XYZ file of C-alpha atoms in Angstrom:
618
model
C 10.815 0.222 -1.345
C 14.600 0.626 -1.501
C 14.277 3.483 0.694
C 13.048 2.042 3.786
C 15.769 -0.824 3.874
C 18.400 2.029 4.338
C 18.639 1.616 8.165
C 17.230 -1.827 8.046
C 20.496 -3.840 8.624
C 22.016 -1.455 11.290
C 18.678 -1.629 12.861
C 18.326 -5.170 12.999
C 22.022 -5.745 14.251
C 20.684 -3.539 17.164
C 17.835 -5.527 17.919
C 19.778 -8.867 17.796
C 18.351 -10.291 14.578
C 21.860 -10.373 13.061
C 25.171 -9.703 14.678
C 26.155 -10.074 18.411
C 24.123 -7.276 19.932
C 21.501 -9.691 21.531
C 21.559 -7.890 24.750
C 19.877 -4.882 23.328
C 16.702 -6.938 22.628
C 15.265 -6.294 26.146
C 16.366 -2.584 25.810
C 14.142 -2.074 22.840
C 11.249 -4.002 23.751
C 11.278 -2.551 27.357
C 11.260 1.062 25.676
C 8.632 0.039 23.258
C 6.222 -1.406 25.951
C 7.117 1.676 28.264
C 6.083 3.978 25.659
C 2.825 2.055 25.109
C 2.105 2.155 29.002
C 3.132 5.787 29.398
C 1.737 7.425 26.039
C -0.543 5.109 24.370
C -3.933 4.139 25.814
C -4.551 1.335 23.213
C -3.312 -2.233 23.556
C -3.012 -5.046 21.515
C -6.376 -6.498 20.398
C -7.985 -9.622 22.004
C -7.692 -12.568 19.693
C -10.957 -14.252 20.585
C -10.477 -18.164 20.876
C -14.034 -19.112 21.339
C -16.455 -17.767 18.568
C -20.474 -17.353 18.448
C -22.143 -19.643 16.127
C -23.652 -16.444 14.257
C -23.085 -12.819 13.857
C -24.702 -10.118 12.310
C -21.617 -9.048 10.032
C -18.665 -11.268 9.321
C -16.029 -9.132 7.866
C -13.318 -11.148 5.786
C -9.722 -9.630 6.128
C -8.625 -7.256 8.716
C -6.263 -4.880 6.170
C -6.429 -1.517 5.436
C -10.131 -1.325 4.712
C -11.444 -4.384 6.748
C -9.969 -2.916 10.088
C -11.824 0.331 9.461
C -15.319 -1.604 8.441
C -15.225 -3.944 11.494
C -14.307 -1.009 13.688
C -17.133 1.325 12.595
C -19.656 -1.367 12.131
C -18.962 -2.251 16.108
C -20.093 1.463 16.724
C -23.666 0.363 16.362
C -24.251 -1.496 19.907
C -26.869 -3.804 18.803
C -24.701 -5.329 16.193
C -22.371 -8.153 16.681
C -19.301 -8.033 14.455
C -16.735 -10.915 13.749
C -13.410 -9.884 11.783
C -11.494 -12.836 10.418
C -7.916 -12.113 9.698
C -5.619 -14.815 7.892
C -2.353 -13.483 9.761
C -1.078 -12.743 13.171
C -1.290 -9.541 15.079
C 1.346 -6.833 14.536
C 4.816 -6.927 16.306
C 7.271 -4.597 17.924
C 9.267 -4.868 14.735
C 6.481 -3.657 12.463
C 6.009 -0.533 14.546
C 9.379 0.709 13.576
C 8.933 2.895 10.257
C 12.304 2.025 8.891
C 12.236 -1.761 9.375
C 9.235 -2.037 6.809
C 11.638 -3.935 4.328
C 12.220 -6.584 7.005
C 8.581 -7.409 7.141
C 8.313 -8.208 3.643
C 9.054 -11.873 2.643
C 8.287 -12.937 6.141
C 5.404 -14.577 7.760
C 3.540 -11.225 7.663
C 3.540 -11.227 3.948
C 1.565 -13.307 1.434
C 4.893 -13.255 -0.835
C 3.060 -13.122 -4.091
C 4.741 -12.892 -7.391
C 3.571 -11.781 -10.775
C 3.610 -13.874 -13.738
C 6.435 -13.315 -16.357
C 5.403 -11.388 -19.459
C 8.788 -10.448 -21.010
C 7.806 -6.859 -21.129
C 8.665 -5.808 -17.522
C 10.455 -7.059 -14.229
C 13.377 -8.080 -16.687
C 16.106 -7.729 -14.125
C 14.410 -9.704 -11.717
C 14.726 -13.254 -10.999
C 12.921 -15.227 -13.491
C 11.364 -12.282 -14.824
C 8.957 -12.069 -11.971
C 8.174 -9.158 -9.985
C 7.559 -9.685 -6.017
C 4.215 -8.366 -4.611
C 3.972 -7.971 -1.000
C 0.664 -8.267 0.434
C 0.201 -7.951 4.201
C -0.956 -11.117 5.586
C -1.349 -9.467 9.401
C -3.965 -7.426 11.237
C -3.679 -4.214 9.608
C -2.844 -5.773 6.260
C -0.689 -3.926 3.685
C -0.900 -0.760 6.187
C 1.726 -2.713 8.393
C 4.119 -3.577 5.580
C 3.891 -0.234 3.428
C 5.823 2.797 3.749
C 3.144 4.763 5.462
C 2.688 7.544 2.872
C -0.452 9.340 3.205
C -1.606 10.427 -0.431
C -5.208 10.732 -1.421
C -5.031 10.987 -5.102
C -6.602 13.655 -7.494
C -10.065 15.124 -7.211
C -10.607 14.214 -10.751
C -10.209 10.589 -9.923
C -13.275 10.503 -7.853
C -15.203 12.684 -10.182
C -14.365 10.344 -12.880
C -15.727 7.392 -10.488
C -19.096 9.306 -10.393
C -19.132 9.718 -14.147
C -18.671 6.174 -14.692
C -22.129 5.741 -13.345
C -21.279 5.474 -9.436
C -23.357 8.318 -7.572
C -21.965 9.320 -4.403
C -18.339 8.652 -5.283
C -17.390 12.245 -6.528
C -14.675 14.078 -4.680
C -16.597 16.260 -2.502
C -18.548 13.170 -1.314
C -15.248 11.218 -0.524
C -13.400 14.058 1.062
C -15.693 13.767 3.938
C -14.485 10.416 4.566
C -10.733 11.315 4.281
C -11.253 13.744 6.738
C -13.316 11.458 9.064
C -10.432 9.320 9.491
C -7.650 11.748 9.705
C -5.856 13.313 12.912
C -3.539 15.582 10.989
C -1.068 16.787 13.533
C 0.666 19.439 10.945
C -0.602 22.708 12.116
C -0.406 24.450 8.816
C -2.499 21.654 7.297
C -4.903 20.702 9.884
C -6.897 23.942 10.022
C -7.535 23.968 6.068
C -10.774 22.952 4.439
C -8.971 19.728 3.282
C -7.640 18.349 6.633
C -9.141 17.431 9.920
C -7.903 16.679 13.572
C -9.329 14.202 16.047
C -9.878 11.269 13.805
C -8.629 7.760 14.475
C -5.586 7.928 11.804
C -2.474 10.063 12.777
C -1.042 11.764 9.888
C 2.272 13.698 10.097
C 5.899 14.181 8.709
C 8.672 12.080 9.980
C 10.469 14.029 12.621
C 13.975 13.153 10.856
C 14.890 14.184 7.493
C 18.125 14.682 5.437
C 18.968 17.994 3.520
C 18.386 16.421 0.186
C 14.565 16.553 0.490
C 14.682 20.355 0.882
C 16.894 20.431 -2.254
C 14.069 18.251 -4.031
C 11.520 20.528 -2.932
C 13.431 23.595 -4.236
C 14.245 21.846 -7.468
C 10.581 21.443 -8.188
C 10.182 25.203 -7.589
C 12.900 25.845 -10.304
C 10.870 23.686 -12.510
C 7.730 25.533 -12.097
C 6.195 23.191 -9.347
C 4.974 24.895 -5.949
C 5.830 23.233 -2.728
C 2.295 22.647 -1.808
C -0.033 20.240 0.072
C -0.355 17.658 -2.722
C -3.673 16.513 -0.535
C -5.119 19.895 -0.912
C -6.761 22.167 -3.446
C -4.239 21.284 -6.303
C -2.089 18.260 -6.638
C 0.664 19.308 -9.069
C 3.672 20.101 -6.851
C 6.521 19.113 -4.388
C 6.177 18.274 -0.814
C 8.019 16.882 2.334
C 6.124 13.617 2.695
C 3.435 12.944 5.223
C 2.636 9.724 6.420
C 0.581 7.431 8.914
C 2.781 7.509 11.726
C 2.126 8.218 15.573
C 4.856 9.736 17.933
C 7.480 8.197 15.605
C 5.719 4.760 15.175
C 3.766 3.257 12.447
C -0.039 3.964 12.614
C -1.554 0.916 10.797
C -5.261 0.521 10.545
C -5.388 -1.722 13.095
C -3.727 0.474 15.578
C -5.928 3.349 14.652
C -9.329 1.356 14.092
C -9.344 -1.610 16.105
C -7.121 -1.124 19.192
C -9.295 1.592 20.677
C -12.527 -0.515 20.440
C -10.886 -3.761 21.584
C -12.987 -3.767 24.854
C -16.453 -3.668 23.139
C -18.576 -6.479 23.717
C -19.725 -6.476 20.297
C -16.573 -7.261 18.194
C -14.681 -10.393 18.096
C -11.420 -10.596 16.284
C -10.026 -14.034 15.078
C -6.578 -14.195 13.895
C -4.698 -16.781 11.908
C -8.091 -17.473 10.391
C -7.902 -18.255 6.652
C -11.056 -17.920 5.012
C -11.672 -20.725 2.253
C -14.905 -19.531 0.858
C -18.242 -17.596 1.177
C -21.111 -19.880 2.084
C -24.188 -19.021 -0.598
C -27.504 -20.552 -0.753
C -27.782 -21.676 -4.397
C -31.614 -21.378 -4.274
C -31.947 -18.109 -2.701
C -28.578 -16.787 -3.935
C -27.966 -15.454 -0.554
C -24.573 -15.535 1.512
C -25.114 -16.740 4.948
C -21.637 -17.380 6.474
C -18.130 -18.382 5.632
C -15.965 -21.507 6.065
C -12.196 -20.998 7.615
C -9.312 -22.874 8.718
C -7.976 -21.798 12.066
C -5.024 -23.763 13.616
C -5.594 -26.416 11.333
C -9.373 -26.849 12.236
C -12.074 -26.116 9.527
C -14.923 -24.049 11.090
C -18.014 -22.438 9.883
C -19.510 -19.229 11.134
C -22.943 -17.688 10.168
C -24.016 -14.170 9.090
C -27.306 -12.793 9.925
C -27.151 -9.797 7.845
C -24.049 -9.653 5.565
C -20.793 -11.310 4.684
C -18.391 -8.293 3.698
C -15.302 -9.178 1.676
C -12.355 -6.773 2.698
C -9.636 -9.267 1.934
C -7.939 -6.891 -0.719
C -7.381 -6.767 -4.508
C -5.687 -10.171 -4.693
C -7.430 -12.281 -1.765
C -11.008 -10.992 -2.596
C -11.347 -12.061 -6.136
C -9.517 -15.420 -4.993
C -12.025 -16.184 -2.302
C -15.160 -15.175 -4.385
C -13.919 -17.605 -7.220
C -13.488 -20.239 -4.880
C -17.155 -19.859 -3.724
C -18.490 -19.880 -7.127
C -18.606 -16.442 -7.884
C -16.519 -15.414 -10.988
C -15.776 -15.742 -14.621
C -17.565 -18.746 -16.001
C -14.827 -20.151 -18.068
C -12.358 -19.788 -15.308
C -14.480 -21.566 -12.609
C -15.328 -24.476 -15.037
C -11.447 -25.034 -15.457
C -11.422 -26.181 -11.651
C -14.709 -27.585 -11.306
C -16.254 -25.224 -9.230
C -20.090 -24.890 -9.203
C -20.860 -21.665 -10.997
C -23.310 -19.600 -8.995
C -22.831 -16.420 -10.575
C -20.928 -15.678 -13.593
C -19.134 -12.159 -12.970
C -15.819 -10.719 -14.098
C -14.187 -11.195 -10.710
C -10.349 -10.886 -10.879
C -10.299 -8.576 -14.105
C -9.579 -4.976 -14.405
C -6.266 -5.259 -12.060
C -4.216 -2.009 -12.154
C -1.179 -1.105 -10.361
C 1.217 1.848 -10.116
C 4.517 0.734 -12.007
C 7.445 2.750 -11.531
C 11.092 3.064 -12.460
C 13.173 1.541 -9.891
C 17.007 2.023 -8.971
C 17.449 5.245 -10.795
C 20.307 6.494 -8.778
C 22.257 9.816 -8.238
C 25.615 10.119 -6.832
C 26.275 12.904 -4.272
C 29.824 14.177 -2.964
C 28.652 14.854 0.548
C 27.767 12.515 3.532
C 23.918 13.562 3.624
C 22.231 10.603 2.685
C 21.414 7.156 4.455
C 24.540 4.956 4.282
C 23.900 1.994 6.333
C 27.537 1.588 7.988
C 27.583 5.286 8.826
C 24.748 4.787 11.427
C 25.941 3.715 15.027
C 23.337 1.152 16.244
C 23.137 2.049 19.943
C 22.583 5.721 19.767
C 20.220 5.450 16.722
C 18.183 2.962 18.593
C 18.205 5.063 21.894
C 17.094 8.171 19.984
C 14.087 6.135 18.563
C 13.194 4.458 21.845
C 13.343 7.210 24.249
C 12.679 10.248 22.164
C 10.485 8.703 19.068
C 13.083 10.663 16.876
C 15.890 10.075 14.470
C 16.641 7.710 11.323
C 14.475 4.934 12.545
C 11.338 7.284 12.126
C 11.878 7.679 8.502
C 8.868 6.780 6.239
C 10.559 3.736 4.940
C 13.248 6.118 3.781
C 10.787 8.053 1.481
C 11.352 11.847 2.389
C 9.731 13.738 -0.916
C 6.756 13.326 -2.989
C 5.857 15.263 -6.233
C 3.045 15.003 -8.819
C 4.138 16.345 -12.287
C 2.763 16.306 -15.800
C 4.415 15.163 -18.932
C 3.465 16.298 -22.314
C 0.670 13.575 -22.082
C -0.954 15.058 -19.081
C -1.886 18.399 -17.588
C -1.626 20.313 -14.648
C -4.984 19.649 -13.097
C -4.412 16.067 -13.455
C -0.734 15.076 -13.186
C 0.397 11.685 -14.849
C 3.533 11.121 -13.077
C 4.502 10.871 -9.311
C 7.792 11.044 -7.946
C 9.148 9.394 -4.778
C 12.527 10.729 -3.661
C 14.648 8.674 -1.214
C 18.086 9.722 0.208
C 19.282 6.242 -0.815
C 19.336 3.576 -3.421
C 19.839 -0.238 -3.985
C 23.310 0.092 -3.162
C 22.969 1.710 0.281
C 22.749 -1.260 2.360
C 25.587 -2.991 0.444
C 23.337 -5.519 -0.973
C 22.146 -7.008 2.038
C 18.337 -6.571 1.818
C 17.068 -4.224 -0.758
C 18.241 -6.429 -3.528
C 16.368 -9.679 -1.935
C 13.330 -7.638 -1.476
C 13.165 -6.398 -5.163
C 14.251 -9.760 -6.199
C 16.967 -8.494 -8.417
C 19.361 -10.747 -10.334
C 23.044 -11.071 -8.909
C 24.406 -10.124 -12.449
C 22.569 -6.772 -12.282
C 23.372 -6.055 -8.915
C 27.068 -6.908 -9.094
C 27.503 -5.049 -12.371
C 25.627 -1.756 -11.496
C 25.117 -1.231 -7.875
C 27.890 -3.032 -5.945
C 30.680 -0.885 -7.311
C 29.108 2.052 -5.521
C 28.318 -0.050 -2.510
C 27.683 2.151 0.684
C 28.286 5.462 -1.381
C 26.118 8.357 -0.717
C 23.452 8.459 -3.149
C 19.761 9.445 -3.577
C 17.327 8.192 -5.894
C 14.249 9.228 -7.730
C 11.332 7.046 -8.637
C 8.982 8.126 -11.261
C 5.773 6.089 -11.219
C 2.925 5.918 -14.029
C -0.240 7.295 -12.251
C -3.121 6.347 -14.576
C -1.920 3.138 -16.406
C -3.946 2.005 -19.401
C -2.704 -1.542 -19.204
C -4.940 -3.918 -17.273
C -3.989 -7.140 -15.681
C -5.857 -10.018 -13.758
C -6.108 -12.402 -10.939
C -7.280 -15.922 -11.521
C -7.110 -18.998 -9.243
C -4.677 -21.842 -10.240
C -6.350 -24.397 -7.991
C -9.607 -25.049 -6.116
C -7.282 -25.546 -3.101
C -7.769 -22.313 -0.943
C -4.186 -22.508 0.160
C -2.565 -22.213 -3.254
C -1.742 -18.801 -4.296
C -3.515 -17.134 -7.120
C -2.152 -16.120 -10.517
C -1.379 -12.716 -10.924
C -0.481 -11.221 -14.200
C 0.199 -7.474 -13.758
C 0.355 -7.040 -17.521
C 2.407 -4.099 -17.283
C 3.063 -1.996 -20.548
C 0.556 -4.153 -22.581
C -0.578 -0.651 -23.832
C 2.387 1.231 -25.560
C 1.270 4.607 -24.213
C 2.161 3.521 -20.672
C 5.792 2.954 -21.233
C 5.963 6.259 -23.389
C 4.536 8.369 -20.373
C 7.017 6.938 -18.016
C 9.934 7.617 -20.445
C 8.951 11.105 -20.198
C 8.851 10.764 -16.365
C 12.391 9.378 -16.320
C 13.564 12.453 -18.441
C 12.093 14.748 -15.885
C 13.776 12.893 -13.219
C 17.054 13.709 -14.900
C 15.971 17.429 -14.819
C 15.388 17.399 -11.085
C 18.659 16.076 -10.305
C 20.257 18.616 -12.604
C 18.624 21.559 -10.670
C 20.689 24.203 -9.074
C 19.339 23.214 -5.648
C 21.285 19.825 -5.912
C 24.518 21.561 -7.213
C 25.964 22.090 -3.750
C 26.015 18.235 -3.408
C 27.889 17.533 -6.742
C 24.930 15.782 -8.108
C 25.189 13.616 -11.008
C 23.534 10.398 -12.367
C 25.153 7.091 -11.619
C 26.459 6.023 -15.042
C 27.354 2.362 -15.055
C 24.707 1.162 -17.528
C 22.414 -1.732 -17.269
C 24.195 -4.833 -18.842
C 21.058 -5.753 -21.065
C 20.979 -2.020 -22.357
C 24.412 -1.361 -23.317
C 23.308 -1.346 -27.010
C 21.406 1.963 -26.254
C 23.058 5.639 -25.716
C 23.067 6.183 -22.004
C 19.973 8.166 -20.935
C 18.563 8.171 -24.350
C 14.795 7.494 -24.704
C 15.555 4.032 -25.801
C 17.993 3.490 -22.698
C 15.349 4.822 -20.231
C 12.832 2.385 -21.601
C 15.037 -0.563 -21.169
C 15.936 0.539 -17.788
C 12.184 0.863 -16.720
C 11.674 -2.525 -18.290
C 14.475 -3.939 -16.179
C 13.776 -2.684 -12.870
C 10.005 -2.333 -13.038
C 8.755 -1.623 -9.397
C 5.498 -2.184 -8.084
C 4.515 0.363 -5.836
C 2.333 -2.045 -3.997
C -1.033 -0.563 -5.354
C -3.179 -3.284 -6.734
C -6.706 -2.355 -7.147
C -9.782 -2.695 -9.470
C -10.462 -6.701 -9.415
C -13.997 -6.294 -8.187
C -14.909 -3.389 -10.083
C -17.658 -1.070 -8.904
C -20.018 -0.028 -11.590
C -23.622 0.605 -12.647
C -25.811 -2.505 -13.538
C -25.416 -1.858 -17.463
C -21.376 -1.944 -17.042
C -20.586 -5.600 -18.100
C -17.114 -5.317 -16.187
C -18.686 -4.558 -12.785
C -18.770 -6.963 -10.028
C -20.301 -4.696 -7.283
C -23.004 -2.029 -7.619
C -22.252 1.820 -6.436
C -23.285 0.650 -2.745
C -20.745 -2.103 -2.884
C -23.080 -5.089 -3.203
C -22.267 -8.124 -5.274
C -24.383 -8.329 -8.342
C -26.894 -11.082 -8.065
C -25.851 -12.343 -4.752
C -27.938 -10.820 -1.676
C -26.144 -10.336 1.668
C -22.512 -10.113 0.093
C -20.510 -6.738 -0.081
C -17.274 -6.146 -1.180
C -15.398 -3.106 0.897
C -11.761 -2.659 -0.198
C -9.441 -1.632 -2.917
C -10.660 -4.201 -5.208
C -13.957 -2.171 -5.986
C -11.870 0.908 -7.299
C -12.947 1.212 -11.261
C -9.833 3.148 -12.018
C -6.833 3.485 -9.853
C -6.405 6.774 -7.982
C -3.551 9.176 -8.798
C -1.291 8.450 -6.097
C -0.510 5.859 -3.065
C -3.536 3.736 -2.348
C -3.671 3.291 1.390
C -5.364 6.506 2.071
C -8.120 5.790 -0.593
C -8.612 2.238 0.702
C -9.235 3.540 4.066
C -11.621 6.098 2.693
C -13.581 3.118 0.947
C -13.692 1.369 4.278
C -15.158 4.396 5.909
C -17.702 4.968 3.204
C -18.639 1.379 2.860
C -19.480 1.182 6.334
C -21.688 4.044 6.240
C -23.361 2.491 3.099
C -24.053 -0.747 5.380
C -25.396 1.508 8.188
C -27.825 3.406 5.679
C -29.014 0.127 4.134
C -29.928 -1.213 7.460
C -31.527 1.895 8.364
C -29.218 2.670 11.171
C -28.207 6.124 12.152
C -24.603 6.780 11.223
C -22.351 7.757 13.836
C-alpha cells in the first residue's frame, strides 16, 4: 500500500489537486477521454434513474464479485437484473494505477477501522488499522493495487475436502480462465491462462531495475522465476495486474461497461441497501429496501436476491435483515428470522509493513525526482511510464518457512521500489494511520531517500475475527475485529518471513545497489536487539498491515457444518430465494491476493444460478 503512493503527490500536483498546476487538468481529462474514444469501445455505465417495481434478480453490491454476477446474469435475455451499488461510478483519477492511495479515505471508500486489540496495529493511531473497502461501482477492484494472484491449488482442493463439491482446483481453474484476457504471450498460451475474456491481465509497462534484482535474489535462494499462477506457486515473479493499456481494469470496466446497452440490466448508483425483505412465514426473500438520494425505496425480486456486498457489508445487511447470531440480533432488538453464524470466521492476510532497505543509486521511486509534466504526458499519450505502476508493487514471491512446504507456501512477499518515507510523509503515513511519533523517529530522517521495501505477509492465518453490527441503524459502520495474532503460531510464521526478507536484501543481486536494512529502530522496540526475533515480532505488531483481503464472514459449508451460512451452491441456509456470491463465502482464505478469487466466485456463482434455474450457461 505504501507502494502505490510513491508518485501520488507529484501526480496530483500535475492534475491540479494540490499546487498551482491547475492548467493541466483539461489536458489530462482530454487525454483520458481521447483514449476512451479512440481505443476503448466501452463507455461509462448508465445510472438508471427510474426502476421497475420488480426484477427477476436483485444483486446487492457492484464490487469485485457483484459486477461479475450482474453482467453474467444479464446474458440471459429473458431475465431482468437490477444491480444496486451504494457508491458512485469510477472517475478519471481511479483509472490511473499509481493514484490508488488517493482513493483511500475518499468518498469512494467506506473508511472502516478495526477494533484495537493490543496485539497488532500498535504504531497506528488509537491502535486501529485502516481497512479500506470500495464504496464505488467496481468495489475494491477500484481501490486495490490491481495484483492478479489466484492462490494455491491446495486452497481449493481443501475447500472441496471441507464438504463443498465442485470447488476443487480443476473446477475453479475453468472460471479463472473464463474471465481472463492475459496479454503476456509467454503465459497466455499455457494451460493455466487464456485470452479473450473480459478481464485484462498484464505487467505494468514500467519498472525499476530493483525488481529484476528481486527475482534474481529469489533464484539465489533456490526459488525459480516462474508463473505463480501456473503449475506451481513457490517462486519469484514480476507482478501481473488487472490493467489495460496502462489503466486500471476494474470489474466494472471489464464486466459492466460492455453490457451497458442491454435492455435487461439496470444499474442504480448511490443506492444504500438497508435490509433484505423476507417473508417470516414462508422464509423467502422477496426484495430489498434501500435509500437513494435520501429517499427510501423498495424493489421486489421474482427469483432471487443475491448478496454481493463483500465480507463486511454482506454480513452487516444480513444481520439487519434478521439473519445472524441470535445473541447479537437480540442485543439490538432485531427480530430473529434465522439463527446463523453470520459475521464470524473473518480472515485477512496480515503483513509486516514498513520494512525498508536503503540503496545508493537513484533507482527507486522518489517523489521529488519525477517531473510532473513529462510523466503525465507519457501516461496520457503513450499509456506508459511511472503512472502505470501497479500501485508501486513490482515483484511478487511465494516462499515457505520451516512451518510450511514448497507445494503450499506460507509466506508471500510484495516488493516495492519505495517505502513509507518516499513521499516525504505526504500521503502514505495518512493512509496507514501511522502515529507522528513513529513516522518522525524512523522515516522522516530518510525522507525522499532511495529505498525499496519488502512486505512479508501471512498466507494462511489461524486466527479468526468477526464482523458485528453496533446499531440497527444501517448507516452506522459495523464493528470489525480482525483479531490478528490471536493464535500465537501466526506471529511465529511471520517472524520467519521477516528473516527471509533480510536474506533477500542481502543477496548478491542487490549488492550493486549497496543495499542495507534501514537501521533506525522503532521507538517501542528499542529494548530488543535490532533484527532479533523479538525485535522483528515487535516491528510486525507495530506496523501490522492489512493487505485488504477480508473473507469468510458468510462461510460456505455442508449442512452439518455449524459454522456455515451458505451451502456449496451459495444459498443461505433456511431462507429461500437468497444467495451470497462474494468473498464472504470463502471457508478459508486463499494463499494470495483475493481480488482474482473473488472474481472467480462471481463467475462460478453466476453459473450456479443459471443451473438452478435450468438455463443454459453462456
